[in-house]
GROMACS .gro file of C-alpha atoms in nm:
model
  300
    1PRO     CA    1  13.035   5.816  17.013
    2CYS     CA    2  12.743   6.055  16.986
    3ASN     CA    3  12.661   6.386  16.822
    4LEU     CA    4  12.637   6.644  17.101
    5TYR     CA    5  12.468   6.887  16.864
    6LYS     CA    6  12.179   6.668  16.746
    7PHE     CA    7  11.843   6.778  16.887
    8HIS     CA    8  11.476   6.689  16.884
    9ARG     CA    9  11.279   7.010  16.840
   10PRO     CA   10  10.918   6.991  16.964
   11ARG     CA   11  10.634   7.194  16.819
   12LEU     CA   12  10.565   7.499  17.033
   13ASN     CA   13  10.209   7.598  17.118
   14LEU     CA   14  10.218   7.952  17.254
   15LYS     CA   15   9.860   7.915  17.380
   16GLU     CA   16   9.993   7.684  17.652
   17THR     CA   17  10.191   7.955  17.832
   18PRO     CA   18  10.076   8.020  18.194
   19HIS     CA   19  10.004   8.389  18.124
   20PRO     CA   20   9.892   8.567  17.804
   21LEU     CA   21  10.190   8.683  17.602
   22LYS     CA   22  10.256   9.037  17.491
   23GLU     CA   23  10.297   9.076  17.117
   24GLU     CA   24  10.674   9.126  17.136
   25SER     CA   25  10.705   8.823  17.364
   26GLN     CA   26  10.522   8.606  17.109
   27LEU     CA   27  10.752   8.733  16.835
   28CYS     CA   28  11.057   8.669  17.052
   29LEU     CA   29  10.960   8.307  17.121
   30ARG     CA   30  10.879   8.240  16.755
   31ASN     CA   31  11.212   8.385  16.644
   32LEU     CA   32  11.403   8.178  16.899
   33ALA     CA   33  11.216   7.860  16.804
   34ALA     CA   34  11.301   7.921  16.438
   35TYR     CA   35  11.668   7.999  16.499
   36ARG     CA   36  11.940   7.764  16.380
   37PRO     CA   37  12.304   7.850  16.452
   38PRO     CA   38  12.541   7.864  16.154
   39ARG     CA   39  12.699   7.530  16.076
   40THR     CA   40  13.063   7.492  16.167
   41LYS     CA   41  13.334   7.247  16.064
   42LEU     CA   42  13.506   7.284  16.400
   43ARG     CA   43  13.531   6.975  16.622
   44PHE     CA   44  13.558   7.033  16.993
   45PRO     CA   45  13.714   6.796  17.249
   46ARG     CA   46  13.431   6.662  17.458
   47SER     CA   47  13.624   6.709  17.783
   48ARG     CA   48  13.639   7.085  17.720
   49CYS     CA   49  13.271   7.126  17.625
   50ALA     CA   50  13.004   7.270  17.852
   51ALA     CA   51  12.649   7.402  17.831
   52VAL     CA   52  12.437   7.661  18.008
   53LEU     CA   53  12.058   7.669  18.023
   54VAL     CA   54  11.882   7.992  17.933
   55ALA     CA   55  11.550   7.918  18.103
   56LEU     CA   56  11.282   8.167  17.995
   57PHE     CA   57  10.936   8.198  18.144
   58VAL     CA   58  10.635   8.424  18.097
   59GLY     CA   59  10.573   8.680  18.371
   60ARG     CA   60  10.230   8.793  18.488
   61MET     CA   61  10.237   9.094  18.256
   62GLY     CA   62  10.322   8.883  17.952
   63ASP     CA   63  10.692   8.974  17.946
   64LEU     CA   64  10.973   8.723  17.913
   65CYS     CA   65  11.211   8.672  18.205
   66VAL     CA   66  11.517   8.453  18.254
   67LEU     CA   67  11.627   8.256  18.559
   68LEU     CA   68  11.963   8.360  18.703
   69SER     CA   69  12.151   8.218  18.998
   70ARG     CA   70  12.405   8.346  19.245
   71ARG     CA   71  12.692   8.100  19.258
   72SER     CA   72  12.813   7.978  19.593
   73SER     CA   73  13.105   8.168  19.745
   74THR     CA   74  13.282   7.836  19.813
   75LEU     CA   75  13.317   7.735  19.447
   76ARG     CA   76  13.666   7.726  19.300
   77THR     CA   77  13.573   7.920  18.987
   78TYR     CA   78  13.352   8.228  18.941
   79ALA     CA   79  13.253   8.221  19.310
   80GLY     CA   80  12.959   8.448  19.391
   81ASP     CA   81  12.898   8.543  19.028
   82THR     CA   82  12.555   8.591  18.875
   83SER     CA   83  12.524   8.316  18.618
   84LEU     CA   84  12.311   8.076  18.419
   85PRO     CA   85  12.280   7.713  18.535
   86GLY     CA   86  12.534   7.497  18.358
   87GLY     CA   87  12.854   7.297  18.359
   88LYS     CA   88  13.077   7.056  18.170
   89VAL     CA   89  12.962   6.760  17.962
   90ASP     CA   90  12.942   6.433  18.157
   91PRO     CA   91  13.010   6.091  17.999
   92GLU     CA   92  12.641   5.995  18.013
   93ASP     CA   93  12.522   6.311  17.830
   94ARG     CA   94  12.421   6.226  17.474
   95THR     CA   95  12.367   6.585  17.362
   96ILE     CA   96  12.466   6.930  17.476
   97GLU     CA   97  12.096   6.981  17.559
   98ASP     CA   98  12.121   6.688  17.801
   99THR     CA   99  12.416   6.859  17.969
  100ALA     CA  100  12.230   7.188  18.014
  101ARG     CA  101  11.916   7.019  18.147
  102ARG     CA  102  12.106   6.789  18.383
  103GLU     CA  103  12.308   7.076  18.527
  104ALA     CA  104  11.995   7.287  18.578
  105PHE     CA  105  11.826   6.995  18.753
  106GLU     CA  106  12.128   6.940  18.979
  107GLU     CA  107  12.177   7.310  19.059
  108ILE     CA  108  11.825   7.450  19.089
  109GLY     CA  109  11.590   7.150  19.061
  110LEU     CA  110  11.445   7.249  18.723
  111PRO     CA  111  11.251   6.947  18.587
  112MET     CA  112  11.407   6.763  18.295
  113ASP     CA  113  11.061   6.691  18.151
  114LYS     CA  114  11.074   6.830  17.795
  115SER     CA  115  10.697   6.873  17.781
  116LYS     CA  116  10.708   7.111  18.077
  117VAL     CA  117  11.030   7.280  17.965
  118PRO     CA  118  11.049   7.251  17.583
  119LEU     CA  119  11.356   7.340  17.379
  120LEU     CA  120  11.348   7.666  17.183
  121CYS     CA  121  11.695   7.662  17.027
  122THR     CA  122  12.066   7.634  17.083
  123LEU     CA  123  12.309   7.913  17.005
  124GLU     CA  124  12.652   7.903  16.849
  125PRO     CA  125  12.930   7.810  17.094
  126PHE     CA  126  13.104   8.069  17.311
  127LEU     CA  127  13.460   8.058  17.446
  128ALA     CA  128  13.481   8.097  17.824
  129GLY     CA  129  13.779   8.251  17.997
  130ASN     CA  130  13.894   7.909  18.124
  131ALA     CA  131  13.923   7.773  17.766
  132VAL     CA  132  13.596   7.580  17.780
  133ILE     CA  133  13.360   7.577  17.479
  134VAL     CA  134  13.018   7.676  17.615
  135THR     CA  135  12.695   7.623  17.420
  136PRO     CA  136  12.380   7.805  17.538
  137VAL     CA  137  12.058   7.602  17.530
  138VAL     CA  138  11.739   7.812  17.534
  139VAL     CA  139  11.420   7.664  17.681
  140LEU     CA  140  11.076   7.787  17.786
  141ILE     CA  141  10.923   7.694  18.123
  142LEU     CA  142  10.553   7.620  18.062
  143ASP     CA  143  10.471   7.482  18.407
  144ASN     CA  144  10.420   7.767  18.656
  145THR     CA  145  10.396   7.520  18.946
  146VAL     CA  146  10.770   7.450  18.926
  147ARG     CA  147  10.945   7.536  19.252
  148PRO     CA  148  11.324   7.562  19.279
  149ILE     CA  149  11.529   7.319  19.485
  150LEU     CA  150  11.870   7.478  19.530
  151ASN     CA  151  12.191   7.280  19.565
  152ALA     CA  152  12.350   7.488  19.842
  153SER     CA  153  12.701   7.374  19.755
  154GLU     CA  154  12.669   7.535  19.411
  155VAL     CA  155  12.391   7.796  19.429
  156THR     CA  156  12.324   8.054  19.699
  157SER     CA  157  12.007   8.205  19.552
  158LEU     CA  158  11.788   8.208  19.243
  159PHE     CA  159  11.606   8.505  19.093
  160SER     CA  160  11.441   8.619  18.772
  161HIS     CA  161  11.539   8.906  18.547
  162PRO     CA  162  11.381   9.051  18.231
  163LEU     CA  163  11.563   8.976  17.909
  164LEU     CA  164  11.835   9.238  17.877
  165SER     CA  165  11.747   9.584  17.753
  166SER     CA  166  11.919   9.919  17.716
  167GLU     CA  167  11.720  10.076  17.997
  168PRO     CA  168  11.686   9.945  18.354
  169PRO     CA  169  11.377   9.731  18.420
  170PHE     CA  170  11.366   9.876  18.772
  171PRO     CA  171  11.365  10.259  18.716
  172ASN     CA  172  11.266  10.343  19.074
  173ASP     CA  173  11.534  10.135  19.239
  174PRO     CA  174  11.797  10.345  19.423
  175GLU     CA  175  12.077  10.148  19.261
  176SER     CA  176  11.957  10.251  18.914
  177ILE     CA  177  11.964  10.617  19.016
  178GLU     CA  178  12.316  10.613  19.160
  179LEU     CA  179  12.475  10.369  18.914
  180ARG     CA  180  12.447  10.321  18.540
  181TYR     CA  181  12.239  10.017  18.451
  182HIS     CA  182  12.461   9.920  18.157
  183THR     CA  183  12.838   9.966  18.136
  184PHE     CA  184  13.124   9.787  17.960
  185GLU     CA  185  13.498   9.736  17.979
  186GLU     CA  186  13.744   9.650  17.703
  187TYR     CA  187  14.040   9.414  17.722
  188ASN     CA  188  14.334   9.364  17.489
  189TYR     CA  189  14.318   9.039  17.293
  190HIS     CA  190  14.658   8.908  17.186
  191GLY     CA  191  14.545   8.626  16.960
  192LYS     CA  192  14.504   8.641  16.583
  193PRO     CA  193  14.361   8.867  16.465
  194PRO     CA  194  14.452   9.093  16.760
  195GLY     CA  195  14.206   9.348  16.888
  196ARG     CA  196  14.002   9.448  17.188
  197ILE     CA  197  13.715   9.251  17.345
  198ARG     CA  198  13.420   9.435  17.495
  199MET     CA  199  13.268   9.288  17.812
  200HIS     CA  200  12.925   9.414  17.919
  201ARG     CA  201  12.780   9.459  18.266
  202PHE     CA  202  12.410   9.499  18.361
  203LEU     CA  203  12.277   9.570  18.709
  204THR     CA  204  12.027   9.325  18.854
  205GLY     CA  205  11.868   9.566  19.103
  206ARG     CA  206  11.984   9.334  19.382
  207GLU     CA  207  12.335   9.469  19.429
  208ALA     CA  208  12.248   9.609  19.773
  209GLY     CA  209  12.190   9.249  19.884
  210GLY     CA  210  12.527   9.133  19.757
  211VAL     CA  211  12.419   9.003  19.416
  212LYS     CA  212  12.674   9.079  19.146
  213PRO     CA  213  12.575   9.235  18.813
  214VAL     CA  214  12.526   9.024  18.501
  215PHE     CA  215  12.874   9.033  18.349
  216GLY     CA  216  13.104   8.878  18.092
  217LEU     CA  217  13.000   8.553  17.927
  218THR     CA  218  12.653   8.551  18.086
  219ALA     CA  219  12.587   8.905  17.961
  220SER     CA  220  12.712   8.816  17.612
  221ILE     CA  221  12.483   8.514  17.595
  222LEU     CA  222  12.176   8.708  17.710
  223ILE     CA  223  12.250   8.990  17.465
  224ARG     CA  224  12.261   8.730  17.188
  225VAL     CA  225  11.935   8.569  17.299
  226SER     CA  226  11.762   8.908  17.311
  227THR     CA  227  11.900   9.013  16.972
  228ILE     CA  228  11.780   8.694  16.803
  229GLY     CA  229  11.445   8.692  16.982
  230TYR     CA  230  11.349   9.055  16.933
  231ALA     CA  231  11.507   9.068  16.585
  232GLN     CA  232  11.686   9.396  16.642
  233GLU     CA  233  12.029   9.509  16.748
  234PRO     CA  234  12.077   9.678  17.086
  235GLU     CA  235  12.103  10.054  17.090
  236PHE     CA  236  12.452  10.021  17.235
  237GLN     CA  237  12.749   9.888  17.037
  238VAL     CA  238  12.791   9.522  17.131
  239SER     CA  239  13.147   9.472  17.002
  240SER     CA  240  13.460   9.680  16.988
  241PRO     CA  241  13.537   9.803  16.633
  242ASP     CA  242  13.841   9.571  16.607
  243GLN     CA  243  13.695   9.281  16.806
  244PRO     CA  244  13.760   8.935  16.655
  245THR     CA  245  13.458   8.713  16.604
  246MET     CA  246  13.381   8.441  16.855
  247GLU     CA  247  13.468   8.176  16.595
  248GLU     CA  248  13.807   8.341  16.534
  249ARG     CA  249  13.877   8.332  16.908
  250ILE     CA  250  13.770   7.967  16.933
  251VAL     CA  251  13.990   7.869  16.637
  252TYR     CA  252  14.289   8.047  16.789
  253ALA     CA  253  14.228   7.875  17.124
  254LEU     CA  254  14.200   7.532  16.958
  255ARG     CA  255  14.535   7.592  16.790
  256HIS     CA  256  14.725   7.749  17.080
  257ASP     CA  257  14.566   7.695  17.423
  258ALA     CA  258  14.755   7.427  17.618
  259ASN     CA  259  14.443   7.274  17.778
  260LEU     CA  260  14.256   7.253  17.449
  261LEU     CA  261  14.560   7.115  17.266
  262GLU     CA  262  14.605   6.837  17.522
  263ALA     CA  263  14.234   6.752  17.520
  264GLN     CA  264  14.231   6.728  17.141
  265ARG     CA  265  14.530   6.494  17.138
  266GLN     CA  266  14.379   6.272  17.408
  267GLU     CA  267  14.055   6.242  17.211
  268GLY     CA  268  14.219   6.173  16.876
  269LEU     CA  269  14.164   6.517  16.723
  270ASP     CA  270  14.446   6.675  16.527
  271PRO     CA  271  14.504   7.040  16.630
  272ASP     CA  272  14.695   7.094  16.305
  273LYS     CA  273  14.374   7.028  16.112
  274VAL     CA  274  14.159   7.290  16.282
  275PRO     CA  275  13.991   7.470  15.989
  276SER     CA  276  14.017   7.843  15.946
  277PRO     CA  277  13.724   8.057  16.063
  278ALA     CA  278  13.438   8.095  15.819
  279SER     CA  279  13.367   8.438  15.681
  280PRO     CA  280  13.129   8.618  15.915
  281ARG     CA  281  12.772   8.563  15.800
  282PRO     CA  282  12.545   8.848  15.910
  283VAL     CA  283  12.231   8.744  16.093
  284SER     CA  284  11.919   8.925  15.981
  285THR     CA  285  11.781   9.143  16.258
  286LYS     CA  286  11.500   9.297  16.054
  287PRO     CA  287  11.178   9.293  16.259
  288ASP     CA  288  10.886   9.089  16.129
  289VAL     CA  289  10.696   9.328  15.900
  290ARG     CA  290  10.368   9.168  16.003
  291LYS     CA  291  10.422   9.293  16.356
  292ARG     CA  292  10.412   9.647  16.484
  293ARG     CA  293  10.766   9.782  16.490
  294ARG     CA  294  10.872   9.840  16.847
  295ARG     CA  295  11.208   9.940  16.983
  296VAL     CA  296  11.210   9.667  17.243
  297TRP     CA  297  11.568   9.722  17.355
  298SER     CA  298  11.493  10.083  17.455
  299ARG     CA  299  11.143  10.030  17.592
  300LEU     CA  300  11.149   9.720  17.812
   0.00000   0.00000   0.00000
């Protein structure tokens, strides 16, 4: 038995980045490195746990970008989608960080060396559409000599994208003129409490080449990373007014989803003892007063 959510957090020296950081990029990295997700009493069946790696790196202009991949069209699930590297926990993984790093190494060849790719933080778990509990692991690539090695059976292509913003990062691209950079759809949620779930979509600027927009769980994760890092809410409304919290949705799934119920029983967890969701605890998004206040979401 091991604690999947126990981590070693290295000290981060921002002077070691390959390119000089912009002020908001420094603030973003410091905020992410200081972030700790709220504690939860929920216990997840290991066989239904997964992780994705949010691999950030510093661009030549000092901005922060994230690595995204185009999934192979031959995969059984989410074929062709734009996604973050990741997958389910394997028996040899001792932490959820190990899972994210191993999957990124297997999919895109990202080194597992923690000195070259140090951990910034982990986020609170997300519930995927296939009833898998997904934990995002945020890292920073310090080695600019890293070159991708794609596993063709899983990944068709790899590209970088600026951390999500309200305005398109490619204003002169024809796609951004003809199509809205950011849109969303809402879906009825029939769990408890019932409501509507808002799913966001962001263009990548590569749609003409067949790359799908950033959508669904990947978009939600990147919105969360940007909100924590830049310490300010997006200018658009992230959630529907009656949208249940992610923890409420996870609790309902643990109590009612057939796959999660079976996994809990097989691993000796009692679904009848799943605790109720904690009261939502607001996360401070007040910008650091020592920094110049900048509306990053609208300017990037």
